[in-house]
XYZ file of N, CA and C in Angstrom:
273
model
N -99.520 -30.682 -15.312
C -98.064 -30.518 -15.055
C -97.105 -30.010 -15.873
N -97.292 -30.772 -17.360
C -96.688 -30.213 -18.056
C -96.772 -28.705 -18.127
N -97.843 -28.249 -18.067
C -98.228 -26.604 -18.369
C -97.477 -25.982 -17.415
N -97.567 -26.417 -15.743
C -96.762 -25.956 -15.106
C -95.448 -25.696 -15.127
N -94.587 -26.691 -15.347
C -93.314 -26.872 -16.030
C -92.971 -26.260 -17.030
N -93.773 -25.812 -17.801
C -93.378 -24.951 -19.123
C -94.038 -23.188 -18.543
N -94.755 -22.905 -17.512
C -95.170 -21.644 -17.268
C -93.644 -21.480 -16.363
N -93.349 -22.130 -15.288
C -92.294 -22.160 -14.649
C -90.933 -21.337 -15.809
N -90.404 -22.690 -16.842
C -89.581 -21.888 -17.610
C -89.325 -20.986 -18.005
N -90.952 -20.626 -18.455
C -90.852 -19.134 -19.065
C -91.012 -17.886 -18.073
N -91.487 -18.055 -16.988
C -91.201 -17.285 -15.884
C -89.684 -17.099 -15.788
N -88.954 -18.287 -15.653
C -87.510 -18.184 -15.136
C -86.995 -17.364 -16.503
N -87.207 -17.610 -17.122
C -86.294 -16.925 -18.579
C -86.655 -15.450 -18.630
N -87.849 -15.226 -18.523
C -88.442 -13.563 -18.436
C -87.256 -12.758 -17.273
N -87.689 -13.488 -16.141
C -86.659 -12.847 -15.217
C -85.233 -12.945 -15.414
N -84.479 -14.239 -16.224
C -83.088 -14.157 -16.523
C -83.349 -13.031 -18.028
N -84.015 -12.814 -18.388
C -83.701 -11.226 -19.689
C -83.867 -10.063 -18.392
N -84.788 -9.796 -17.487
C -85.215 -9.075 -16.884
C -83.662 -8.719 -16.285
N -82.755 -9.729 -15.679
C -82.038 -9.807 -14.934
C -80.592 -8.757 -15.668
N -80.535 -9.579 -17.144
C -79.470 -9.330 -18.086
C -79.654 -7.764 -18.639
N -81.231 -7.791 -18.792
C -81.509 -5.857 -18.973
C -80.721 -5.695 -17.687
N -81.280 -5.648 -17.042
C -80.774 -4.322 -15.482
C -79.245 -4.337 -15.727
N -78.457 -6.039 -15.928
C -77.058 -5.541 -15.823
C -76.319 -4.472 -16.750
N -77.267 -4.498 -17.917
C -76.491 -3.842 -18.891
C -77.063 -2.394 -19.000
N -78.337 -2.176 -18.105
C -78.651 -0.695 -17.706
C -77.735 -0.225 -17.255
N -77.107 -0.933 -16.026
C -76.536 -0.429 -15.302
C -74.747 -0.196 -15.694
N -74.836 -1.002 -16.357
C -73.420 -0.837 -17.198
C -73.182 0.386 -17.810
N -74.177 0.405 -18.605
C -74.433 1.811 -19.727
C -74.590 3.099 -18.234
N -75.175 3.077 -17.589
C -75.526 4.103 -16.513
C -73.655 4.181 -15.967
N -72.956 3.374 -15.940
C -72.001 3.172 -15.162
C -70.833 4.065 -16.452
N -70.814 3.446 -17.413
C -70.626 3.966 -18.722
C -70.345 5.343 -19.010
N -71.605 6.157 -18.683
C -72.124 7.311 -19.060
C -71.399 8.028 -17.839
N -71.412 7.491 -16.821
C -70.897 8.685 -15.296
C -69.557 8.821 -15.733
N -68.742 7.676 -16.223
C -67.243 7.667 -16.517
C -67.420 8.914 -17.427
N -67.932 9.176 -18.743
C -67.792 9.797 -19.691
C -68.307 11.037 -19.248
N -68.967 11.422 -18.145
C -69.651 12.847 -17.354
C -67.911 13.108 -16.693
N -67.230 12.149 -16.088
C -66.339 12.702 -15.453
C -65.186 13.131 -16.503
N -64.945 12.182 -17.293
C -64.225 12.315 -18.475
C -63.794 13.615 -19.049
N -65.391 14.140 -19.415
C -65.419 15.202 -20.180
C -65.158 16.541 -18.757
N -65.290 16.636 -17.359
C -65.313 17.044 -16.635
C -63.501 17.421 -16.642
N -62.815 16.310 -16.582
C -61.513 16.676 -16.823
C -61.009 17.257 -17.818
N -61.382 16.357 -19.098
C -60.949 17.735 -20.322
C -61.477 19.171 -20.399
N -62.505 19.326 -19.611
C -63.076 20.954 -19.210
C -61.853 21.459 -18.841
N -61.403 21.043 -17.542
C -60.078 21.160 -17.045
C -59.018 21.830 -17.109
N -58.842 20.465 -18.109
C -57.385 20.905 -18.833
C -57.302 21.561 -19.778
N -58.744 22.002 -20.159
C -58.414 22.549 -21.506
C -58.259 24.592 -20.873
N -59.093 24.523 -19.418
C -58.889 25.847 -18.522
C -57.877 26.008 -18.350
N -57.070 25.209 -17.690
C -55.998 25.021 -17.246
C -54.781 25.665 -18.697
N -54.991 24.765 -19.953
C -53.982 25.283 -20.854
C -54.175 26.506 -21.185
N -55.685 27.000 -21.246
C -56.031 28.458 -21.097
C -55.221 29.595 -20.568
N -55.123 29.507 -19.172
C -54.595 29.914 -18.129
C -52.980 30.242 -18.470
N -52.224 28.978 -19.205
C -50.885 28.826 -19.053
C -50.761 29.415 -19.964
N -51.359 29.547 -21.598
C -51.260 30.232 -22.798
C -51.315 31.800 -22.559
N -52.252 32.366 -21.906
C -52.565 33.710 -21.651
C -51.322 33.761 -20.776
N -50.696 33.539 -19.484
C -50.047 33.782 -18.437
C -48.424 33.972 -19.602
N -48.515 33.101 -20.548
C -47.484 33.011 -21.678
C -47.454 34.035 -22.440
N -48.503 34.739 -22.907
C -48.739 35.596 -23.711
C -48.250 36.588 -22.982
N -48.495 37.072 -21.810
C -48.023 38.427 -20.483
C -45.968 38.301 -20.868
N -45.616 36.917 -20.596
C -44.095 36.893 -20.848
C -43.713 37.093 -21.799
N -44.088 36.812 -23.392
C -43.779 37.296 -24.279
C -44.066 38.600 -24.528
N -44.992 39.121 -23.958
C -45.253 40.747 -24.518
C -43.798 41.729 -23.187
N -43.505 41.068 -22.519
C -42.693 41.709 -21.530
C -41.327 41.348 -22.488
N -41.357 40.319 -23.004
C -39.627 39.855 -23.595
C -39.830 40.916 -24.585
N -40.866 40.941 -25.413
C -40.852 41.627 -26.503
C -40.478 43.386 -26.300
N -41.018 43.718 -25.239
C -40.894 45.375 -24.712
C -39.375 45.094 -24.279
N -38.897 44.378 -23.451
C -37.030 44.565 -23.138
C -36.445 44.481 -24.164
N -36.575 43.638 -25.339
C -36.187 43.597 -26.461
C -36.383 45.073 -27.085
N -37.381 45.828 -27.273
C -37.546 46.740 -27.809
C -36.593 48.294 -27.221
N -36.851 48.045 -25.552
C -35.637 49.325 -25.031
C -34.236 48.758 -25.431
N -34.044 47.598 -25.519
C -32.323 47.256 -25.984
C -32.314 47.810 -27.303
N -33.056 47.847 -27.880
C -32.717 48.301 -29.521
C -32.700 49.973 -29.268
N -33.663 50.482 -28.728
C -33.289 51.666 -28.027
C -32.183 52.118 -27.795
N -31.844 51.219 -26.607
C -30.608 51.835 -26.239
C -28.992 51.431 -27.224
N -29.402 50.525 -27.780
C -28.217 50.248 -29.006
C -28.272 51.636 -29.765
N -29.138 51.883 -29.926
C -29.524 53.098 -31.474
C -29.263 54.354 -31.004
N -29.369 54.535 -29.700
C -28.889 56.010 -28.909
C -27.343 55.733 -28.823
N -26.214 54.501 -28.327
C -25.361 54.246 -28.148
C -24.401 54.717 -29.254
N -25.047 53.801 -30.877
C -24.571 54.509 -32.001
C -24.546 55.499 -32.559
N -25.624 56.487 -31.841
C -25.802 57.971 -32.201
C -24.470 58.477 -31.764
N -23.778 58.021 -29.935
C -22.955 59.567 -29.743
C -21.597 59.133 -30.689
N -21.146 60.414 -30.558
C -19.584 60.499 -31.364
C -18.790 59.772 -31.062
N -18.096 59.281 -31.432
C -16.750 58.285 -31.097
C -15.678 58.911 -30.705
N -15.638 60.089 -30.899
C -14.659 61.322 -30.444
C -14.773 61.385 -28.968
N -16.448 61.526 -28.514
C -16.764 61.593 -27.221
C -16.774 60.507 -26.182
N -16.334 59.561 -26.698
C -15.887 58.245 -26.162
C -14.731 58.376 -25.935
N -14.387 57.736 -24.182
C -13.007 57.932 -23.878
C -12.563 56.777 -23.845
N -11.122 56.940 -24.425
C -10.216 55.995 -24.453
C -9.715 55.801 -22.923
N -9.483 54.561 -22.834
C -8.482 54.395 -21.616
C -7.121 53.772 -22.020
N -5.776 54.990 -21.676
C -5.037 54.087 -22.252
C -4.526 52.608 -21.893
N -3.951 51.731 -22.998
C -3.173 50.523 -22.152
C -1.979 50.465 -21.876
N -2.335 49.736 -20.839
C -1.010 49.548 -20.204
C 0.255 48.131 -20.500
């Protein structure tokens, strides 16, 4: 009888350890799934950031082109002789 009780206790301990191992495995699996999802989210953030940077680069190029055009116009105006500029009489 003592041997039966010992075997039952040993069996109970094995089952308990297996349950603990299973629980730990499930926790790790959930953590890995969360990590996978987080990595996907980070990937999406970087893709969005790359798109934004690209779009802003186009805007910067457009601004730069407008500044260059403005500079050309200013230079052209400064070339016009002052005598050809009409003066409006003061009233």
